Amino acid sequence: MSTTYGALQSLRLTPVHDRDQEPKWWRSSVIYQVYPRSFRDLDGDGVGDLAGITAELGQLAELDIDAIWLSPFYPSPQLDGGYDVSDYCDVDPSFGTLADFDALVSAADALSIRVIIDLVPNHCSQEHVLFRQALAAGPDAPERDLFVFRDGRGASGQLPPNNWQSHFGGPAWTRVTESDGQPGQWYLHLFDSSQPDFNWDNELVRQEFERVLCFWLDRGVAGFRVDVAHALIKAEGLPDWDGRADGGSIPGYPFTDAPMFGQPQIHDIYRRWREVLAEYDGERILCAEASVDPLDRLADWVRPDQMHQTFNFSYLAAPWDAAELRRIITSSLEAFDAVGAPTTWVLSNHDVVRHPTRLALTADSPRPGDGRGPEDEQPDHVLGTRRARAASLLMLGLPGGVYLYQGEELGLPDHTTLPHDVRQDPTYHRTGGSRLGRDGCRVPLPWTSTGASLGYSATGEAWLPQPQGWAELSREAQRHDPASTLSLYRSALALRREHGLGSGSLAWAEDLTGPDCLGLVNNGVLVLLNTGSAPVELPDLPVLLRSGSPASAPHILDPEECAWLQTEDPGTTGR
Ligand code: BGC
């Protein structure tokens, strides 16, 4: 039995967010994350490369995106997928050369696609020259002060300086062997032991990173996604901390007092960076990857003199529940509007289980870093795909910036049966396999329906195997199929631009929101989502797009479906 809603004329609207007054590209941008290792491998060594990205930019341009964000491609031992950087101003030979990078930027520019890169300022690789020098220089040398070295506790310094835990499991400290062959000081690493944390209280560290910013800005990048942006400054005295390694207290996860995250002095660093960027033309941007709760505290990061954007992980973590989605969307818009910043929306990235898999799991949503393996509950792919398509359409109907993760436009799920012996994520190895890690969301993309690695690599080599069934999800298989997820994304992104949804406004359509249904109006487009199990009658309006089957009844919104309806003439256009 379906529910009938009242006539549209009698809709009661609750405005939450007004149209943006100052159009700047990054306020409404669609930014596509490229994870270079898994995008496209042109030289056939089994690892993606910059030339592979350049070769496929035309396919990305078809999605009508504003920018790509490249995960790290710098020289690195790759012990954390390149987030262990040994040289911030070069390209790892497995990805290509600086000339390949320049070629990528100019090819992207020709397609009006900006290039944003990933800056990893909290830590480097143990292979970085500054860390090697710090090790060699000995305990009291100034070189050590670029990192967080401390003497250990206990009679012979045999215990770590405090009780902090690494994000990837195990202690956040490693003891070094000094030049006399004796066990010596400990260094801090909030992540893997191969990733020593910088000491951002040292002015030389600040100057070095400002140099790095300029190096890439001079090469034409449009900005930076700033890795673990909330961790750079640690509380004075490095006090013990009994909360979760990721900074959240238990239970309830209020992010309030973790001594390694969200320290107020961090903002001085970003104020300086903002000034550096302001010297360049073209509105270059900073986007914080900051796991800071609650949302109004996160909004501190995006004031006019600091970062331009920050990821909204509260939205990513939202359960499949209409009321919760409404609550999180409302509080996101209110929190960011209060400081004049745009809200961003994101459903997947290289650290979390992809949303078609996440939304199909009946258990609690997995924590970042907790993948799914062959021994776990396997997701219902049909249900996951239905929900993911609906979730994507809801997200693309919201005002603000959007981040997409490579492969979500193909509806790719996680690889949930990856053999354990191919796993590379340090989380897996540092927890003795009790947390599976993030390899499942980093599997090389399928480009064609045939071939050993489905067109990912020229030789069929691939650093991780692809799961069964990905041939049908390949770009080639979806490209000309109007019912495919790729076609849905293409249409949604084109309509998003045509109707100016990114820079639009949001009002909740009260009369349309039954307990399992969400209705919002943005720039004359009515976005309706049904998270429930009963069909819902659609108002008598032209349907612009729907996430469900083309065979669905025209006036019915199916369970787990989202639709966009036209309420008035699109007054606004995008770019
Ligand atoms: C990145 C991860 C990385 C970690 C350490 C994160 O937030 O997104 O992929 O492992 O920072 O750099």
Coordinates of C-alpha atoms and ligand atoms in Angstrom, one line a residue:
M1 CA 0.0 0.0 0.0
S2 CA 1.4 3.4 -0.9
T3 CA 1.1 6.7 1.1
T4 CA -0.5 9.7 -0.6
Y5 CA 0.8 13.2 0.1
G6 CA -1.0 16.5 -0.3
A7 CA -1.0 18.7 -3.3
L8 CA 2.3 20.6 -3.8
Q9 CA 0.7 24.0 -3.6
S10 CA 0.0 23.4 0.0
L11 CA 3.5 22.4 0.8
R12 CA 4.8 23.8 4.1
L13 CA 8.5 24.6 3.7
T14 CA 11.0 25.1 6.4
P15 CA 14.0 27.1 5.1
V16 CA 17.3 26.0 6.5
H17 CA 19.9 27.5 4.2
D18 CA 19.7 30.5 1.9
R19 CA 21.2 30.8 -1.5
D20 CA 24.8 31.8 -1.4
Q21 CA 25.5 35.5 -2.0
E22 CA 29.0 35.3 -3.2
P23 CA 29.6 32.8 -6.0
K24 CA 33.0 31.2 -5.7
W25 CA 33.8 28.0 -7.5
W26 CA 34.7 26.1 -4.3
R27 CA 31.5 26.9 -2.6
S28 CA 29.5 24.6 -4.9
S29 CA 32.2 22.5 -6.4
V30 CA 32.2 18.8 -7.3
I31 CA 35.6 17.4 -6.6
Y32 CA 36.5 13.9 -7.7
Q33 CA 39.1 12.0 -5.7
V34 CA 41.7 10.1 -7.7
Y35 CA 43.6 7.4 -5.8
P36 CA 46.5 7.2 -8.3
R37 CA 47.7 3.7 -7.5
S38 CA 44.3 2.3 -8.4
F39 CA 43.1 4.6 -11.2
R40 CA 44.8 3.5 -14.4
D41 CA 48.2 1.9 -15.0
L42 CA 49.6 3.0 -18.4
D43 CA 53.1 1.6 -18.0
G44 CA 51.8 -1.9 -17.0
D45 CA 53.8 -2.3 -13.8
G46 CA 50.6 -3.0 -11.8
V47 CA 50.6 0.4 -10.1
G48 CA 48.6 3.3 -11.5
D49 CA 50.4 6.3 -12.8
L50 CA 50.0 10.0 -13.5
A51 CA 50.1 9.4 -17.3
G52 CA 47.2 7.0 -16.8
I53 CA 45.2 9.8 -15.1
T54 CA 46.0 12.2 -17.9
A55 CA 44.9 9.6 -20.5
E56 CA 41.5 9.3 -18.9
L57 CA 40.7 12.9 -18.0
G58 CA 38.2 13.0 -20.9
Q59 CA 36.1 10.4 -19.1
L60 CA 36.1 12.5 -16.0
A61 CA 35.2 15.6 -17.9
E62 CA 32.1 13.8 -19.0
L63 CA 31.0 13.9 -15.4
D64 CA 31.2 17.6 -15.4
I65 CA 33.4 17.9 -12.3
D66 CA 35.1 21.0 -11.2
A67 CA 38.3 19.5 -9.9
I68 CA 40.2 16.3 -9.2
W69 CA 42.0 15.7 -5.9
L70 CA 45.0 13.5 -6.2
S71 CA 45.9 11.3 -3.2
P72 CA 49.7 11.3 -2.7
F73 CA 52.0 10.6 -5.6
Y74 CA 55.2 11.7 -3.9
P75 CA 58.4 9.6 -3.4
S76 CA 57.5 7.2 -0.7
P77 CA 58.3 3.7 0.5
Q78 CA 54.5 3.1 0.2
L79 CA 54.1 1.7 3.7
D80 CA 50.9 3.7 4.1
G81 CA 49.7 4.0 0.5
G82 CA 52.0 7.0 -0.1
Y83 CA 50.8 8.9 3.0
D84 CA 54.4 8.2 4.2
V85 CA 56.2 10.9 2.1
S86 CA 59.9 10.9 1.7
D87 CA 60.1 14.0 -0.5
Y88 CA 57.3 16.6 -0.7
C89 CA 58.5 18.2 -3.9
D90 CA 58.8 15.3 -6.4
V91 CA 56.9 12.4 -8.0
D92 CA 57.6 8.8 -7.0
P93 CA 59.1 7.0 -10.0
S94 CA 56.3 4.4 -9.9
F95 CA 53.8 7.2 -10.7
G96 CA 56.0 9.1 -13.2
T97 CA 57.9 12.4 -13.1
L98 CA 57.4 16.0 -12.5
A99 CA 57.0 16.5 -16.2
D100 CA 54.1 14.0 -16.1
F101 CA 52.6 16.0 -13.3
D102 CA 52.9 19.2 -15.4
A103 CA 51.4 17.5 -18.4
L104 CA 48.5 16.3 -16.2
V105 CA 47.8 19.8 -14.9
S106 CA 47.8 21.3 -18.4
A107 CA 45.6 18.6 -19.8
A108 CA 43.2 19.1 -17.0
D109 CA 43.2 22.8 -17.4
A110 CA 42.3 22.4 -21.1
L111 CA 39.2 20.6 -19.9
S112 CA 38.5 23.2 -17.2
I113 CA 39.3 20.7 -14.5
R114 CA 41.4 22.1 -11.6
V115 CA 43.9 19.9 -9.8
I116 CA 44.1 19.7 -6.0
I117 CA 46.8 17.7 -4.3
D118 CA 47.1 16.0 -1.0
L119 CA 49.4 17.6 1.5
V120 CA 50.6 15.4 4.4
P121 CA 52.0 17.8 7.0
N122 CA 51.5 15.8 10.3
H123 CA 54.1 13.2 9.5
C124 CA 56.6 12.2 6.9
S125 CA 58.2 8.9 6.0
Q126 CA 61.1 7.5 8.1
E127 CA 63.0 7.8 4.8
H128 CA 62.6 11.6 4.7
V129 CA 66.0 13.3 4.8
L130 CA 65.0 15.4 7.8
F131 CA 64.1 12.3 9.9
R132 CA 67.3 10.5 8.8
Q133 CA 69.3 13.6 9.9
A134 CA 67.4 13.7 13.2
L135 CA 68.2 10.1 13.9
A136 CA 71.9 10.5 13.1
A137 CA 72.2 13.8 15.1
G138 CA 71.6 12.3 18.5
P139 CA 69.4 13.1 21.5
D140 CA 70.1 16.8 22.2
A141 CA 70.6 18.0 18.6
P142 CA 68.4 20.6 17.1
E143 CA 67.6 18.2 14.2
R144 CA 65.6 16.1 16.6
D145 CA 63.4 19.0 17.5
L146 CA 61.8 18.9 14.1
F147 CA 60.1 15.7 15.3
V148 CA 58.6 14.6 18.6
F149 CA 61.4 12.8 20.3
R150 CA 61.2 12.1 24.1
D151 CA 63.1 10.1 26.7
G152 CA 61.1 7.0 27.8
R153 CA 59.6 6.5 31.2
G154 CA 60.8 3.8 33.6
A155 CA 64.3 3.4 35.2
S156 CA 66.1 2.9 31.9
G157 CA 63.6 4.7 29.7
Q158 CA 62.2 1.4 28.6
L159 CA 58.6 2.6 28.6
P160 CA 57.0 4.9 26.0
P161 CA 56.8 8.5 27.1
N162 CA 53.0 8.3 27.3
N163 CA 50.1 5.9 26.7
W164 CA 49.0 7.2 23.3
Q165 CA 48.0 4.6 20.7
S166 CA 48.5 4.6 17.0
H167 CA 45.5 5.0 14.7
F168 CA 46.6 1.8 13.0
G169 CA 47.0 -0.1 16.3
G170 CA 49.7 -0.6 18.9
P171 CA 51.7 2.2 20.7
A172 CA 52.2 5.6 19.1
W173 CA 55.9 5.5 20.0
T174 CA 58.9 3.7 18.7
R175 CA 62.3 3.6 20.5
V176 CA 65.4 4.3 18.4
T177 CA 68.8 2.7 18.6
E178 CA 71.3 5.5 19.1
S179 CA 74.7 5.7 17.3
D180 CA 76.4 3.9 20.2
G181 CA 74.2 0.9 19.6
Q182 CA 72.2 1.5 22.8
P183 CA 68.4 1.9 23.0
G184 CA 67.7 5.6 23.1
Q185 CA 64.9 8.1 22.7
W186 CA 61.4 7.4 21.5
Y187 CA 59.6 9.2 18.6
L188 CA 55.9 9.8 18.2
H189 CA 53.9 8.5 15.3
L190 CA 50.2 8.8 15.5
F191 CA 50.0 6.4 12.5
D192 CA 52.5 3.7 11.4
S193 CA 56.0 3.6 13.0
S194 CA 57.3 4.5 9.6
Q195 CA 55.5 7.8 9.8
P196 CA 57.2 10.1 12.4
D197 CA 55.2 13.1 13.5
F198 CA 56.7 16.5 12.8
N199 CA 57.0 19.0 15.7
W200 CA 54.9 21.9 14.5
D201 CA 55.9 24.1 17.5
N202 CA 59.3 24.4 15.6
E203 CA 59.3 27.4 13.3
L204 CA 61.5 25.6 10.8
V205 CA 58.8 23.0 10.2
R206 CA 56.4 25.8 9.4
Q207 CA 58.8 27.4 7.0
E208 CA 59.5 24.2 5.3
F209 CA 55.8 23.5 4.6
E210 CA 55.2 27.0 3.3
R211 CA 58.0 26.3 0.8
V212 CA 56.2 23.1 -0.2
L213 CA 53.0 25.0 -0.7
C214 CA 54.7 27.5 -3.0
F215 CA 56.4 24.7 -4.9
W216 CA 53.1 23.2 -6.0
L217 CA 51.2 26.5 -6.3
D218 CA 53.8 27.7 -8.7
R219 CA 53.2 24.5 -10.7
G220 CA 49.5 25.4 -11.0
V221 CA 47.7 23.4 -8.4
A222 CA 44.3 24.8 -7.4
G223 CA 44.8 23.8 -3.7
F224 CA 45.4 21.2 -1.1
R225 CA 43.5 18.6 0.7
V226 CA 45.2 18.7 4.1
D227 CA 45.8 15.3 5.6
V228 CA 44.9 14.8 9.3
A229 CA 44.7 18.6 9.6
H230 CA 43.6 18.5 13.2
A231 CA 46.7 16.7 14.5
L232 CA 49.6 19.0 13.9
I233 CA 49.8 20.5 17.4
K234 CA 49.9 18.3 20.5
A235 CA 49.0 19.5 24.0
E236 CA 51.8 20.8 26.1
G237 CA 53.4 18.1 28.1
L238 CA 51.9 15.3 26.0
P239 CA 49.5 14.1 28.8
D240 CA 48.2 10.5 28.9
W241 CA 44.9 10.0 27.1
D242 CA 42.5 7.1 27.7
G243 CA 40.1 7.8 24.8
R244 CA 40.1 6.1 21.4
A245 CA 43.2 6.3 19.3
D246 CA 41.3 8.5 16.8
G247 CA 40.6 11.0 19.5
G248 CA 37.0 10.2 20.3
S249 CA 36.0 9.5 23.8
I250 CA 33.9 6.5 24.5
P251 CA 30.9 6.3 24.5
G252 CA 29.2 8.9 22.4
Y253 CA 32.4 10.1 20.6
P254 CA 32.3 13.7 21.7
F255 CA 35.6 15.2 20.5
T256 CA 36.5 17.5 23.3
D257 CA 39.7 16.9 25.1
A258 CA 42.0 14.7 23.1
P259 CA 45.5 16.1 23.6
M260 CA 46.7 15.1 20.1
F261 CA 43.8 16.6 18.1
G262 CA 42.1 19.9 17.6
Q263 CA 44.4 22.1 19.7
P264 CA 43.6 25.8 19.3
Q265 CA 47.1 26.8 18.2
I266 CA 46.6 24.9 15.0
H267 CA 44.5 27.7 13.6
D268 CA 47.6 30.0 13.5
I269 CA 49.2 27.6 11.0
Y270 CA 46.2 27.7 8.6
R271 CA 45.9 31.4 8.9
R272 CA 49.5 31.7 7.6
W273 CA 48.7 29.2 4.8
R274 CA 45.7 31.1 3.8
E275 CA 47.9 34.2 3.4
V276 CA 50.3 32.2 1.2
L277 CA 47.4 31.1 -1.0
A278 CA 46.0 34.6 -1.2
E279 CA 49.2 35.7 -3.0
Y280 CA 48.2 33.5 -6.0
D281 CA 45.4 34.1 -8.5
G282 CA 42.4 31.9 -9.2
E283 CA 41.0 31.2 -5.7
R284 CA 43.2 28.3 -4.7
I285 CA 41.8 26.4 -1.8
L286 CA 42.6 24.4 1.4
C287 CA 40.3 21.6 2.5
A288 CA 40.8 20.1 5.9
E289 CA 40.6 16.4 6.6
A290 CA 39.7 16.9 10.2
S291 CA 37.8 14.4 12.3
V292 CA 36.5 16.9 14.7
D293 CA 33.1 16.7 16.4
P294 CA 30.6 18.2 16.9
L295 CA 29.9 20.0 13.7
D296 CA 29.9 23.5 15.1
R297 CA 33.4 22.8 16.4
L298 CA 34.5 21.6 13.0
A299 CA 33.1 24.9 11.6
D300 CA 36.0 26.7 13.4
W301 CA 38.2 25.3 10.7
V302 CA 36.5 27.1 7.8
R303 CA 36.3 30.7 8.9
P304 CA 37.2 33.3 6.2
D305 CA 40.8 33.5 7.3
Q306 CA 41.4 29.8 7.5
M307 CA 40.5 26.8 5.4
H308 CA 38.0 27.0 2.6
Q309 CA 36.4 23.7 3.1
T310 CA 36.4 20.7 5.4
F311 CA 35.1 17.2 4.9
N312 CA 31.8 16.5 6.6
F313 CA 32.4 13.0 8.0
S314 CA 29.2 13.2 10.1
Y315 CA 27.3 13.0 6.8
L316 CA 29.4 10.1 5.6
A317 CA 28.7 8.3 8.9
A318 CA 24.9 8.9 8.8
P319 CA 22.8 5.8 9.0
W320 CA 20.2 4.9 6.4
D321 CA 17.4 6.7 8.2
A322 CA 15.4 9.6 6.9
A323 CA 15.1 11.4 10.3
E324 CA 18.9 11.1 11.0
L325 CA 19.8 12.3 7.5
R326 CA 17.5 15.3 8.0
R327 CA 19.1 16.0 11.4
I328 CA 22.6 15.8 10.1
I329 CA 21.9 17.8 6.9
T330 CA 20.2 20.6 9.0
S331 CA 23.0 20.8 11.6
S332 CA 25.7 20.8 8.9
L333 CA 24.1 23.7 7.0
E334 CA 23.4 25.6 10.2
A335 CA 26.9 25.1 11.6
F336 CA 28.7 26.1 8.4
D337 CA 26.3 28.9 7.5
A338 CA 27.0 30.4 10.9
V339 CA 30.6 31.0 9.9
G340 CA 29.9 31.9 6.2
A341 CA 31.5 28.7 4.9
P342 CA 30.1 26.1 2.5
T343 CA 29.1 22.7 3.7
T344 CA 30.6 19.7 1.9
W345 CA 29.1 16.3 1.4
V346 CA 30.9 13.0 1.0
L347 CA 29.9 9.3 0.9
S348 CA 33.1 7.4 0.2
N349 CA 36.8 7.8 0.1
H350 CA 40.0 5.7 0.3
D351 CA 39.7 5.2 4.1
V352 CA 36.2 3.9 4.5
V353 CA 34.1 1.0 3.2
R354 CA 32.5 2.2 -0.1
H355 CA 28.9 3.2 0.4
P356 CA 27.2 0.5 -1.7
T357 CA 28.7 -2.0 0.7
R358 CA 28.3 0.1 3.9
L359 CA 24.6 0.7 3.2
A360 CA 23.9 -3.0 2.7
L361 CA 25.4 -4.1 6.0
T362 CA 22.9 -4.9 8.8
A363 CA 25.4 -4.5 11.6
D364 CA 26.6 -1.1 12.8
S365 CA 28.5 0.9 10.2
P366 CA 32.2 -0.2 10.2
R367 CA 34.7 2.2 11.6
P368 CA 37.2 3.7 9.2
G369 CA 40.0 1.1 8.9
D370 CA 37.7 -1.8 9.7
G371 CA 37.1 -3.4 6.3
R372 CA 35.0 -6.5 5.5
G373 CA 36.6 -9.9 4.8
P374 CA 35.6 -13.3 3.6
E375 CA 34.7 -14.5 7.1
D376 CA 32.3 -11.6 7.7
E377 CA 28.7 -11.0 6.8
Q378 CA 28.6 -10.5 3.0
P379 CA 26.5 -7.5 1.9
D380 CA 23.4 -7.8 -0.3
H381 CA 24.8 -6.2 -3.4
V382 CA 21.3 -5.5 -4.9
L383 CA 20.1 -3.8 -1.8
G384 CA 23.4 -1.9 -1.4
T385 CA 23.3 -0.7 -5.0
R386 CA 19.7 0.5 -4.7
R387 CA 20.5 2.4 -1.5
A388 CA 23.8 3.8 -2.8
R389 CA 22.2 5.2 -6.0
A390 CA 19.5 6.8 -3.8
A391 CA 22.1 8.2 -1.4
S392 CA 24.1 9.6 -4.2
L393 CA 21.1 11.3 -5.7
L394 CA 20.2 12.8 -2.4
M395 CA 23.8 14.1 -1.9
L396 CA 24.0 15.6 -5.4
G397 CA 20.7 17.5 -4.7
L398 CA 22.2 19.3 -1.7
P399 CA 23.6 22.8 -1.8
G400 CA 27.4 23.1 -1.1
G401 CA 30.5 21.2 -2.2
V402 CA 30.6 17.5 -3.0
Y403 CA 33.5 15.1 -2.9
L404 CA 33.2 11.9 -5.1
Y405 CA 35.6 9.0 -4.8
Q406 CA 36.8 7.3 -7.9
G407 CA 34.6 4.3 -8.9
E408 CA 31.5 5.5 -7.0
E409 CA 30.2 6.7 -10.3
L410 CA 30.3 3.0 -11.3
G411 CA 28.6 1.9 -8.2
L412 CA 31.6 -0.1 -7.1
P413 CA 31.3 -2.0 -3.8
D414 CA 34.2 -2.8 -1.6
H415 CA 36.1 -6.0 -2.3
T416 CA 34.8 -8.0 0.7
T417 CA 36.5 -11.3 -0.1
L418 CA 40.0 -10.0 -0.6
P419 CA 42.5 -12.8 0.3
H420 CA 44.4 -11.8 3.5
D421 CA 47.8 -12.4 2.0
V422 CA 47.5 -9.6 -0.4
R423 CA 46.5 -7.0 2.1
Q424 CA 48.8 -4.0 2.4
D425 CA 47.2 -1.6 4.8
P426 CA 49.3 -1.2 7.9
T427 CA 46.1 -1.4 10.0
Y428 CA 45.9 -5.1 9.1
H429 CA 49.5 -5.8 10.0
R430 CA 49.7 -3.7 13.2
T431 CA 46.5 -5.3 14.6
G432 CA 47.5 -8.8 13.8
G433 CA 44.6 -9.0 11.4
S434 CA 41.9 -8.1 13.9
R435 CA 41.1 -4.9 11.9
L436 CA 41.2 -5.7 8.2
G437 CA 42.1 -2.2 7.0
R438 CA 41.2 -0.2 3.9
D439 CA 42.5 -2.3 1.0
G440 CA 38.9 -3.3 0.1
C441 CA 38.0 0.2 -1.0
R442 CA 41.3 0.8 -2.9
V443 CA 41.0 -2.0 -5.6
P444 CA 42.1 -1.0 -9.1
L445 CA 39.3 0.4 -11.3
P446 CA 37.6 -1.7 -14.0
W447 CA 37.7 0.2 -17.3
T448 CA 36.8 -2.5 -19.8
S449 CA 34.6 -5.6 -19.6
T450 CA 37.4 -8.0 -20.6
G451 CA 41.1 -8.4 -20.0
A452 CA 43.1 -9.6 -17.0
S453 CA 42.7 -6.4 -15.0
L454 CA 39.6 -5.1 -16.8
G455 CA 41.6 -2.4 -18.6
Y456 CA 43.2 -1.0 -15.5
S457 CA 46.7 -2.0 -16.6
A458 CA 48.4 -2.3 -20.0
T459 CA 49.8 -5.7 -19.0
G460 CA 47.0 -7.0 -16.8
E461 CA 49.1 -6.6 -13.7
A462 CA 47.3 -5.1 -10.6
W463 CA 48.6 -4.5 -7.1
L464 CA 45.4 -5.8 -5.7
P465 CA 43.0 -8.3 -7.4
Q466 CA 39.6 -7.2 -8.5
P467 CA 36.6 -9.1 -7.2
Q468 CA 34.3 -11.3 -9.3
G469 CA 31.5 -9.4 -11.1
W470 CA 33.4 -6.2 -11.9
A471 CA 33.3 -6.7 -15.6
E472 CA 29.6 -5.8 -15.6
L473 CA 30.5 -2.7 -13.6
S474 CA 33.3 -1.5 -15.9
R475 CA 33.1 1.9 -17.4
E476 CA 32.9 0.3 -20.9
A477 CA 29.9 -1.8 -19.8
Q478 CA 28.0 1.2 -18.3
R479 CA 28.9 4.0 -20.7
H480 CA 26.0 3.5 -23.2
D481 CA 23.5 1.9 -20.8
P482 CA 21.0 4.6 -19.7
A483 CA 20.0 2.6 -16.6
S484 CA 23.6 2.3 -15.4
T485 CA 25.0 4.0 -12.3
L486 CA 27.4 5.9 -14.5
S487 CA 24.5 7.3 -16.5
L488 CA 22.8 8.3 -13.3
Y489 CA 25.8 10.2 -12.1
R490 CA 26.3 11.9 -15.5
S491 CA 22.6 13.0 -15.5
A492 CA 22.6 14.1 -11.9
L493 CA 25.8 16.1 -12.3
A494 CA 24.6 17.8 -15.4
L495 CA 21.2 18.7 -13.8
R496 CA 23.0 19.8 -10.6
R497 CA 24.9 22.4 -12.7
E498 CA 21.9 23.3 -14.9
H499 CA 19.7 24.0 -11.8
G500 CA 22.5 25.6 -9.8
L501 CA 21.9 23.1 -7.0
G502 CA 25.4 23.5 -5.5
S503 CA 24.8 27.2 -4.9
G504 CA 21.2 26.8 -4.2
S505 CA 19.1 26.9 -1.0
L506 CA 17.4 24.2 1.1
A507 CA 14.0 24.1 2.6
W508 CA 12.4 21.0 4.1
A509 CA 9.1 20.0 2.5
E510 CA 7.2 19.1 5.7
D511 CA 4.1 17.7 4.2
L512 CA 6.0 15.3 2.2
T513 CA 8.1 13.8 5.0
G514 CA 6.5 10.7 6.4
P515 CA 8.7 8.9 8.9
D516 CA 10.7 7.2 6.2
C517 CA 10.7 9.9 3.7
L518 CA 12.7 13.0 3.2
G519 CA 11.6 15.9 1.0
L520 CA 13.6 19.1 0.3
V521 CA 13.4 21.9 -2.2
N522 CA 16.6 23.3 -3.7
N523 CA 16.4 25.9 -6.5
G524 CA 13.1 24.7 -7.7
V525 CA 13.9 21.0 -7.6
L526 CA 12.1 18.8 -5.2
V527 CA 14.3 16.0 -3.9
L528 CA 12.4 13.1 -2.4
L529 CA 14.1 10.1 -0.7
N530 CA 12.3 7.0 0.6
T531 CA 14.4 5.1 3.1
G532 CA 11.5 2.9 4.1
S533 CA 10.1 -0.4 2.8
A534 CA 6.7 0.9 1.5
P535 CA 6.2 2.8 -1.8
V536 CA 5.2 6.4 -1.6
E537 CA 3.1 8.4 -4.1
L538 CA 4.9 11.1 -6.0
P539 CA 3.4 14.5 -6.4
D540 CA 2.1 15.3 -9.9
L541 CA 5.2 17.0 -11.1
P542 CA 7.7 16.4 -14.0
V543 CA 10.3 13.8 -12.9
L544 CA 13.8 15.0 -13.7
L545 CA 15.7 11.9 -12.5
R546 CA 15.2 8.9 -10.3
S547 CA 17.6 6.4 -8.8
G548 CA 15.4 3.4 -9.2
S549 CA 14.5 1.1 -12.0
P550 CA 13.2 2.7 -15.3
A551 CA 10.4 0.1 -15.1
S552 CA 9.0 1.7 -11.9
A553 CA 5.5 3.0 -11.9
P554 CA 5.6 6.7 -12.9
H555 CA 3.9 8.2 -9.9
I556 CA 5.4 6.0 -7.2
L557 CA 8.6 6.4 -5.3
D558 CA 9.8 2.9 -4.6
P559 CA 11.4 1.9 -1.3
E560 CA 15.1 2.8 -1.2
E561 CA 14.6 5.3 -4.0
C562 CA 15.4 9.0 -4.5
A563 CA 13.7 11.2 -7.2
W564 CA 14.2 14.7 -8.4
L565 CA 11.1 16.6 -9.5
Q566 CA 10.7 19.9 -11.2
T567 CA 8.7 22.4 -9.2
E568 CA 9.4 25.5 -11.3
D569 CA 11.5 26.8 -14.1
P570 CA 15.2 26.5 -13.4
G571 CA 16.1 30.1 -12.8
T572 CA 19.7 29.6 -12.1
T573 CA 22.6 28.1 -14.0
G574 CA 25.8 26.9 -12.7
R575 CA 29.3 27.7 -13.9
Ligands
BGC1 C1 44.6 9.5 5.2 C2 44.9 8.0 5.4 C3 46.3 7.9 6.0 C4 46.4 8.8 7.2 C5 47.8 9.0 7.7 C6 44.5 9.9 6.7 O1 43.6 10.6 7.1 O2 43.4 9.7 4.5 O3 44.8 7.3 4.2 O4 46.5 6.6 6.3 O5 45.8 10.0 7.1 O6 48.4 9.8 6.8

